[in-house]
PDB file of C-alpha atoms and ligand atoms in Angstrom:
ATOM      1  CA  MET A   1      19.510 -56.180-135.170  1.00 88.00           C
ATOM      2  CA  PHE A   2      17.628 -57.708-138.074  1.00 94.00           C
ATOM      3  CA  PHE A   3      18.160 -56.900-141.631  1.00 96.00           C
ATOM      4  CA  LYS A   4      16.153 -57.415-144.701  1.00 97.00           C
ATOM      5  CA  ILE A   5      18.820 -58.494-147.781  1.00 98.00           C
ATOM      6  CA  LEU A   6      18.308 -58.286-150.956  1.00 98.00           C
ATOM      7  CA  LEU A   7      20.339 -60.314-153.439  1.00 98.00           C
ATOM      8  CA  PHE A   8      20.590 -59.261-156.906  1.00 98.00           C
ATOM      9  CA  ASP A   9      21.267 -61.179-160.103  1.00 98.00           C
ATOM     10  CA  ILE A  10      23.575 -59.323-162.658  1.00 98.00           C
ATOM     11  CA  ASP A  11      23.366 -60.398-166.419  1.00 97.00           C
ATOM     12  CA  GLY A  12      19.515 -59.295-167.069  1.00 97.00           C
ATOM     13  CA  THR A  13      18.783 -57.482-163.915  1.00 98.00           C
ATOM     14  CA  LEU A  14      21.091 -54.969-163.393  1.00 98.00           C
ATOM     15  CA  LEU A  15      23.258 -54.809-166.705  1.00 98.00           C
ATOM     16  CA  LEU A  16      23.860 -55.987-169.935  1.00 98.00           C
ATOM     17  CA  SER A  17      27.288 -56.063-170.847  1.00 97.00           C
ATOM     18  CA  GLY A  18      26.447 -55.928-174.389  1.00 97.00           C
ATOM     19  CA  GLN A  19      27.718 -59.437-174.874  1.00 96.00           C
ATOM     20  CA  ALA A  20      31.506 -58.710-173.510  1.00 98.00           C
ATOM     21  CA  GLY A  21      30.950 -61.497-171.494  1.00 96.00           C
ATOM     22  CA  TYR A  22      30.574 -64.000-174.060  1.00 96.00           C
ATOM     23  CA  ARG A  23      33.074 -62.558-176.632  1.00 97.00           C
ATOM     24  CA  ALA A  24      35.709 -63.264-173.517  1.00 98.00           C
ATOM     25  CA  LEU A  25      34.066 -66.266-173.378  1.00 97.00           C
ATOM     26  CA  THR A  26      34.390 -67.097-176.924  1.00 98.00           C
ATOM     27  CA  ARG A  27      38.436 -66.011-176.881  1.00 98.00           C
ATOM     28  CA  THR A  28      39.563 -67.933-174.486  1.00 98.00           C
ATOM     29  CA  PHE A  29      38.032 -70.827-175.634  1.00 97.00           C
ATOM     30  CA  LYS A  30      39.796 -70.618-178.812  1.00 98.00           C
ATOM     31  CA  GLU A  31      43.398 -69.270-177.575  1.00 97.00           C
ATOM     32  CA  LEU A  32      43.377 -72.368-175.177  1.00 97.00           C
ATOM     33  CA  PHE A  33      41.263 -74.736-177.078  1.00 96.00           C
ATOM     34  CA  GLY A  34      42.047 -74.096-180.475  1.00 97.00           C
ATOM     35  CA  VAL A  35      38.120 -74.010-180.898  1.00 97.00           C
ATOM     36  CA  ALA A  36      36.479 -71.558-182.598  1.00 97.00           C
ATOM     37  CA  ARG A  37      32.424 -70.404-181.436  1.00 97.00           C
ATOM     38  CA  GLY A  38      32.893 -72.867-178.477  1.00 96.00           C
ATOM     39  CA  PHE A  39      29.940 -70.682-176.979  1.00 97.00           C
ATOM     40  CA  ASP A  40      27.201 -70.733-179.580  1.00 96.00           C
ATOM     41  CA  ASP A  41      23.613 -72.058-178.182  1.00 95.00           C
ATOM     42  CA  ILE A  42      25.160 -72.915-175.269  1.00 96.00           C
ATOM     43  CA  PRO A  43      22.091 -72.304-172.956  1.00 93.00           C
ATOM     44  CA  VAL A  44      23.309 -69.389-170.813  1.00 91.00           C
ATOM     45  CA  ALA A  45      20.668 -67.642-169.280  1.00 89.00           C
ATOM     46  CA  GLY A  46      20.783 -68.290-165.134  1.00 89.00           C
ATOM     47  CA  MET A  47      23.522 -70.904-165.610  1.00 93.00           C
ATOM     48  CA  THR A  48      26.597 -70.396-163.766  1.00 95.00           C
ATOM     49  CA  ASP A  49      29.333 -69.866-165.113  1.00 95.00           C
ATOM     50  CA  GLU A  50      31.183 -73.716-164.077  1.00 93.00           C
ATOM     51  CA  SER A  51      28.803 -75.170-166.117  1.00 93.00           C
ATOM     52  CA  ILE A  52      28.472 -72.844-169.187  1.00 95.00           C
ATOM     53  CA  LEU A  53      32.165 -73.680-169.422  1.00 96.00           C
ATOM     54  CA  THR A  54      31.168 -78.047-168.977  1.00 95.00           C
ATOM     55  CA  ALA A  55      28.494 -77.610-171.205  1.00 95.00           C
ATOM     56  CA  ALA A  56      30.513 -76.015-174.131  1.00 96.00           C
ATOM     57  CA  LEU A  57      34.161 -78.587-173.079  1.00 96.00           C
ATOM     58  CA  GLU A  58      31.937 -81.127-173.569  1.00 95.00           C
ATOM     59  CA  ARG A  59      30.504 -80.400-176.858  1.00 95.00           C
ATOM     60  CA  ALA A  60      33.805 -79.590-177.819  1.00 95.00           C
ATOM     61  CA  GLY A  61      35.224 -82.780-176.575  1.00 95.00           C
ATOM     62  CA  VAL A  62      37.797 -81.498-175.085  1.00 94.00           C
ATOM     63  CA  ALA A  63      38.786 -83.152-171.428  1.00 91.00           C
ATOM     64  CA  ALA A  64      39.982 -80.043-169.141  1.00 86.00           C
ATOM     65  CA  ASP A  65      41.533 -80.971-166.069  1.00 91.00           C
ATOM     66  CA  LEU A  66      41.208 -78.158-162.588  1.00 93.00           C
ATOM     67  CA  GLU A  67      44.346 -76.701-163.954  1.00 94.00           C
ATOM     68  CA  THR A  68      43.516 -76.012-167.566  1.00 93.00           C
ATOM     69  CA  ARG A  69      40.120 -74.927-165.681  1.00 95.00           C
ATOM     70  CA  ALA A  70      42.062 -72.439-163.547  1.00 95.00           C
ATOM     71  CA  ARG A  71      43.655 -71.295-166.799  1.00 96.00           C
ATOM     72  CA  PHE A  72      40.457 -70.871-168.739  1.00 97.00           C
ATOM     73  CA  HIS A  73      39.191 -68.382-165.240  1.00 97.00           C
ATOM     74  CA  THR A  74      42.727 -66.586-165.715  1.00 98.00           C
ATOM     75  CA  ARG A  75      42.289 -65.937-169.021  1.00 98.00           C
ATOM     76  CA  TYR A  76      38.411 -65.239-169.057  1.00 98.00           C
ATOM     77  CA  CYS A  77      38.982 -62.315-167.057  1.00 98.00           C
ATOM     78  CA  GLU A  78      41.770 -60.681-168.021  1.00 98.00           C
ATOM     79  CA  LEU A  79      40.117 -60.716-171.776  1.00 98.00           C
ATOM     80  CA  LEU A  80      36.713 -59.398-169.941  1.00 98.00           C
ATOM     81  CA  ALA A  81      38.931 -56.879-168.720  1.00 98.00           C
ATOM     82  CA  ASP A  82      39.643 -55.855-172.488  1.00 98.00           C
ATOM     83  CA  GLU A  83      36.242 -57.085-174.067  1.00 98.00           C
ATOM     84  CA  ILE A  84      33.718 -55.019-171.088  1.00 98.00           C
ATOM     85  CA  HIS A  85      35.341 -51.587-172.653  1.00 98.00           C
ATOM     86  CA  PHE A  86      33.730 -52.327-176.336  1.00 98.00           C
ATOM     87  CA  PRO A  87      30.278 -51.397-177.442  1.00 97.00           C
ATOM     88  CA  GLY A  88      27.624 -53.866-177.815  1.00 97.00           C
ATOM     89  CA  PRO A  89      23.914 -54.853-177.956  1.00 96.00           C
ATOM     90  CA  ARG A  90      21.493 -53.038-174.853  1.00 95.00           C
ATOM     91  CA  LYS A  91      25.074 -52.286-173.712  1.00 98.00           C
ATOM     92  CA  GLY A  92      24.215 -50.457-170.127  1.00 98.00           C
ATOM     93  CA  LEU A  93      22.513 -50.655-167.192  1.00 98.00           C
ATOM     94  CA  MET A  94      18.918 -52.252-166.493  1.00 97.00           C
ATOM     95  CA  ARG A  95      16.274 -49.215-166.957  1.00 96.00           C
ATOM     96  CA  GLY A  96      15.837 -48.076-162.995  1.00 97.00           C
ATOM     97  CA  VAL A  97      19.075 -49.655-161.504  1.00 98.00           C
ATOM     98  CA  ALA A  98      21.278 -47.091-160.431  1.00 98.00           C
ATOM     99  CA  ALA A  99      18.172 -45.012-158.362  1.00 98.00           C
ATOM    100  CA  LEU A 100      16.925 -48.066-156.820  1.00 98.00           C
ATOM    101  CA  LEU A 101      20.749 -49.064-155.293  1.00 98.00           C
ATOM    102  CA  GLU A 102      21.164 -45.418-154.735  1.00 98.00           C
ATOM    103  CA  THR A 103      18.288 -45.418-152.658  1.00 97.00           C
ATOM    104  CA  LEU A 104      18.940 -48.561-151.168  1.00 97.00           C
ATOM    105  CA  SER A 105      21.192 -47.742-149.789  1.00 97.00           C
ATOM    106  CA  ARG A 106      20.132 -45.263-147.578  1.00 96.00           C
ATOM    107  CA  CYS A 107      18.319 -48.258-145.942  1.00 94.00           C
ATOM    108  CA  ASN A 108      19.797 -48.946-142.619  1.00 93.00           C
ATOM    109  CA  ASP A 109      18.380 -51.711-142.614  1.00 93.00           C
ATOM    110  CA  ILE A 110      18.821 -53.250-145.536  1.00 96.00           C
ATOM    111  CA  ARG A 111      21.799 -54.572-147.236  1.00 97.00           C
ATOM    112  CA  CYS A 112      22.442 -55.949-150.956  1.00 98.00           C
ATOM    113  CA  GLY A 113      24.217 -58.428-152.001  1.00 98.00           C
ATOM    114  CA  LEU A 114      24.607 -60.646-154.990  1.00 98.00           C
ATOM    115  CA  VAL A 115      23.368 -64.308-156.267  1.00 98.00           C
ATOM    116  CA  THR A 116      25.243 -64.602-159.906  1.00 97.00           C
ATOM    117  CA  GLY A 117      26.304 -67.268-161.854  1.00 96.00           C
ATOM    118  CA  ASN A 118      29.087 -65.099-162.979  1.00 97.00           C
ATOM    119  CA  PHE A 119      32.582 -65.818-161.584  1.00 97.00           C
ATOM    120  CA  ALA A 120      33.262 -63.716-158.469  1.00 98.00           C
ATOM    121  CA  ARG A 121      35.979 -61.883-160.287  1.00 98.00           C
ATOM    122  CA  PRO A 122      33.660 -61.144-163.853  1.00 98.00           C
ATOM    123  CA  ALA A 123      31.050 -59.928-161.749  1.00 98.00           C
ATOM    124  CA  GLN A 124      33.373 -57.583-160.070  1.00 98.00           C
ATOM    125  CA  ILE A 125      34.255 -56.509-163.361  1.00 98.00           C
ATOM    126  CA  LYS A 126      30.976 -55.969-164.805  1.00 98.00           C
ATOM    127  CA  LEU A 127      30.103 -54.180-161.822  1.00 98.00           C
ATOM    128  CA  GLU A 128      33.346 -52.001-161.509  1.00 98.00           C
ATOM    129  CA  HIS A 129      32.443 -50.944-165.260  1.00 98.00           C
ATOM    130  CA  PHE A 130      29.329 -49.775-164.961  1.00 98.00           C
ATOM    131  CA  GLU A 131      29.892 -48.035-160.603  1.00 98.00           C
ATOM    132  CA  LEU A 132      27.875 -50.488-158.945  1.00 98.00           C
ATOM    133  CA  TRP A 133      30.277 -52.496-156.872  1.00 98.00           C
ATOM    134  CA  ARG A 134      30.077 -50.114-154.114  1.00 98.00           C
ATOM    135  CA  PHE A 135      25.677 -51.495-153.591  1.00 98.00           C
ATOM    136  CA  PHE A 136      27.479 -54.661-152.787  1.00 98.00           C
ATOM    137  CA  HIS A 137      28.289 -56.012-149.621  1.00 96.00           C
ATOM    138  CA  PHE A 138      29.306 -59.574-149.880  1.00 98.00           C
ATOM    139  CA  GLY A 139      27.746 -61.940-152.667  1.00 98.00           C
ATOM    140  CA  ALA A 140      27.694 -65.865-153.631  1.00 98.00           C
ATOM    141  CA  TYR A 141      28.880 -66.524-157.359  1.00 98.00           C
ATOM    142  CA  GLY A 142      29.707 -69.324-160.230  1.00 95.00           C
ATOM    143  CA  ASP A 143      33.242 -70.642-158.775  1.00 93.00           C
ATOM    144  CA  ASP A 144      31.108 -71.518-155.330  1.00 96.00           C
ATOM    145  CA  ALA A 145      28.588 -74.073-156.279  1.00 94.00           C
ATOM    146  CA  PRO A 146      27.725 -75.790-159.897  1.00 90.00           C
ATOM    147  CA  VAL A 147      23.875 -74.958-159.516  1.00 91.00           C
ATOM    148  CA  ARG A 148      21.821 -71.647-158.419  1.00 94.00           C
ATOM    149  CA  ASP A 149      19.694 -73.301-156.289  1.00 95.00           C
ATOM    150  CA  GLU A 150      23.260 -73.595-153.488  1.00 96.00           C
ATOM    151  CA  LEU A 151      23.917 -70.194-154.212  1.00 98.00           C
ATOM    152  CA  VAL A 152      21.665 -68.493-151.739  1.00 98.00           C
ATOM    153  CA  PRO A 153      21.996 -70.294-148.649  1.00 98.00           C
ATOM    154  CA  ILE A 154      26.184 -69.188-149.319  1.00 98.00           C
ATOM    155  CA  ALA A 155      25.107 -65.367-149.710  1.00 98.00           C
ATOM    156  CA  VAL A 156      23.211 -65.601-146.844  1.00 98.00           C
ATOM    157  CA  GLU A 157      25.943 -67.114-144.318  1.00 98.00           C
ATOM    158  CA  ARG A 158      29.073 -64.436-145.390  1.00 98.00           C
ATOM    159  CA  ALA A 159      26.347 -61.748-144.682  1.00 98.00           C
ATOM    160  CA  ARG A 160      25.274 -63.183-141.298  1.00 97.00           C
ATOM    161  CA  ARG A 161      29.412 -63.707-140.545  1.00 97.00           C
ATOM    162  CA  ASP A 162      29.795 -59.450-141.316  1.00 96.00           C
ATOM    163  CA  GLY A 163      26.790 -59.590-138.540  1.00 97.00           C
ATOM    164  CA  VAL A 164      23.676 -58.908-141.313  1.00 97.00           C
ATOM    165  CA  ALA A 165      21.578 -61.554-139.409  1.00 96.00           C
ATOM    166  CA  VAL A 166      18.017 -62.220-140.979  1.00 96.00           C
ATOM    167  CA  GLU A 167      15.104 -63.233-138.888  1.00 95.00           C
ATOM    168  CA  SER A 168      13.665 -65.321-141.210  1.00 95.00           C
ATOM    169  CA  ALA A 169      14.447 -66.979-144.687  1.00 94.00           C
ATOM    170  CA  GLY A 170      11.653 -64.687-145.796  1.00 93.00           C
ATOM    171  CA  ASP A 171      13.355 -61.764-145.192  1.00 96.00           C
ATOM    172  CA  VAL A 172      15.967 -62.892-147.635  1.00 97.00           C
ATOM    173  CA  VAL A 173      14.669 -61.743-151.933  1.00 97.00           C
ATOM    174  CA  VAL A 174      16.239 -62.507-154.512  1.00 98.00           C
ATOM    175  CA  ILE A 175      15.990 -60.213-157.362  1.00 98.00           C
ATOM    176  CA  GLY A 176      16.494 -61.918-161.178  1.00 98.00           C
ATOM    177  CA  ASP A 177      15.665 -61.897-164.555  1.00 97.00           C
ATOM    178  CA  THR A 178      14.825 -65.955-164.974  1.00 97.00           C
ATOM    179  CA  PRO A 179      13.022 -69.269-164.092  1.00 97.00           C
ATOM    180  CA  LEU A 180      16.362 -70.336-162.545  1.00 96.00           C
ATOM    181  CA  ASP A 181      16.675 -66.698-160.149  1.00 97.00           C
ATOM    182  CA  VAL A 182      13.197 -68.155-159.119  1.00 97.00           C
ATOM    183  CA  GLN A 183      13.458 -71.246-158.484  1.00 97.00           C
ATOM    184  CA  CYS A 184      16.953 -70.293-156.158  1.00 97.00           C
ATOM    185  CA  ALA A 185      14.736 -68.418-154.025  1.00 97.00           C
ATOM    186  CA  VAL A 186      11.868 -71.254-153.493  1.00 96.00           C
ATOM    187  CA  ALA A 187      14.818 -73.426-152.710  1.00 96.00           C
ATOM    188  CA  ALA A 188      16.026 -71.010-149.888  1.00 97.00           C
ATOM    189  CA  GLY A 189      12.698 -69.896-148.670  1.00 96.00           C
ATOM    190  CA  ALA A 190      13.117 -66.349-149.241  1.00 97.00           C
ATOM    191  CA  ARG A 191      11.283 -64.339-151.741  1.00 96.00           C
ATOM    192  CA  SER A 192      11.831 -63.841-155.150  1.00 97.00           C
ATOM    193  CA  VAL A 193      11.500 -61.094-157.477  1.00 97.00           C
ATOM    194  CA  ALA A 194      10.876 -61.263-161.272  1.00 98.00           C
ATOM    195  CA  VAL A 195      12.322 -58.703-163.813  1.00 98.00           C
ATOM    196  CA  ALA A 196      11.317 -58.991-167.744  1.00 98.00           C
ATOM    197  CA  THR A 197      14.488 -56.772-168.779  1.00 97.00           C
ATOM    198  CA  GLY A 198      16.867 -60.287-169.642  1.00 95.00           C
ATOM    199  CA  SER A 199      15.566 -63.395-171.440  1.00 92.00           C
ATOM    200  CA  TYR A 200      11.986 -63.471-170.209  1.00 97.00           C
ATOM    201  CA  ASN A 201       9.043 -61.648-170.678  1.00 97.00           C
ATOM    202  CA  GLU A 202       6.572 -60.955-167.961  1.00 97.00           C
ATOM    203  CA  ALA A 203       4.087 -63.941-168.661  1.00 97.00           C
ATOM    204  CA  ALA A 204       6.433 -66.585-168.882  1.00 97.00           C
ATOM    205  CA  LEU A 205       8.339 -65.290-165.655  1.00 97.00           C
ATOM    206  CA  ARG A 206       4.784 -65.514-163.684  1.00 96.00           C
ATOM    207  CA  ASP A 207       4.608 -69.080-165.257  1.00 95.00           C
ATOM    208  CA  THR A 208       8.213 -70.101-162.973  1.00 94.00           C
ATOM    209  CA  GLY A 209       5.694 -68.932-159.368  1.00 92.00           C
ATOM    210  CA  ALA A 210       7.078 -65.668-158.692  1.00 96.00           C
ATOM    211  CA  HIS A 211       6.056 -63.815-155.444  1.00 95.00           C
ATOM    212  CA  VAL A 212       6.229 -60.697-157.417  1.00 96.00           C
ATOM    213  CA  VAL A 213       6.977 -59.848-161.629  1.00 97.00           C
ATOM    214  CA  LEU A 214       8.307 -56.661-162.590  1.00 97.00           C
ATOM    215  CA  ALA A 215       8.032 -55.364-165.827  1.00 97.00           C
ATOM    216  CA  ASP A 216      11.600 -53.442-164.890  1.00 98.00           C
ATOM    217  CA  LEU A 217      12.900 -51.835-161.846  1.00 98.00           C
ATOM    218  CA  ARG A 218      12.132 -48.190-162.968  1.00 97.00           C
ATOM    219  CA  ASP A 219       9.091 -47.063-160.612  1.00 97.00           C
ATOM    220  CA  THR A 220      11.724 -46.555-157.868  1.00 97.00           C
ATOM    221  CA  ASP A 221       9.161 -46.021-154.443  1.00 96.00           C
ATOM    222  CA  ALA A 222       6.930 -48.799-155.581  1.00 95.00           C
ATOM    223  CA  VAL A 223       9.909 -51.480-156.261  1.00 96.00           C
ATOM    224  CA  VAL A 224      11.201 -50.305-152.784  1.00 95.00           C
ATOM    225  CA  GLU A 225       7.671 -50.795-151.477  1.00 94.00           C
ATOM    226  CA  LEU A 226       7.540 -54.569-152.578  1.00 92.00           C
ATOM    227  CA  LEU A 227      11.023 -55.771-152.011  1.00 90.00           C
ATOM    228  CA  LEU A 228      10.234 -54.865-147.800  1.00 86.00           C
ATOM    229  CA  GLU A 229       7.412 -56.214-148.121  1.00 84.00           C
ATOM    230  CA  PRO A 230       7.098 -58.127-145.138  1.00 76.00           C
ATOM    231  CA  GLY A 231       8.363 -62.652-145.819  1.00 64.00           C
ATOM    232  CA  ARG A 232       5.893 -64.889-145.700  1.00 50.00           C
TER     233      ARG A 232
HETATM  234 MG1   MG B   1      20.377 -62.800-165.687  1.00 59.33          MG
END
């Protein structure tokens, strides 16, 4: 039996953490390196946590070996688990997400996974906070590769090892809110559905060559139909 695999981005697509991630990164950077506002003006949308950290370290002139990066990761996860409980701007699920995931979970030939720049543990912290973790069967994360383009094949391979195989690359759909989400879908020969609920509007996302551009994921029936269109 073949499946359709839907790979969701997290930030700006499923939810916004109300800048909990930003606050946790910033606190960690200050604690470990003594540098305030380490992540201000560093581009984050669509980037992997690994590349965001590298950019912040370079700007601050901090040389961090692998052990220091590992310490950063551990402390960041601890602080995110704390920060996620506090209010913040636009914190919450994107419209329609809960109903859509609930509906998709009842489709026998569909499996939902994640392709996110978040490190794996922070991804789980965010999704568990919003009670979405149970919907996702596999994923590829910011610790798996420094650039997003490499993540889709990793997620698809993990799915295959779990017995979730696709007939062709076009049966993989990447759902995300940035041009880099579209780009990583294209790189893998997957279909891309771009949603304008994050940092980019519909016009900007249309320019990326996404197969489908949506204002949001609110119309469950219409979105499911689009997601299940045959691969090309
Ligand atoms: Mg995003």
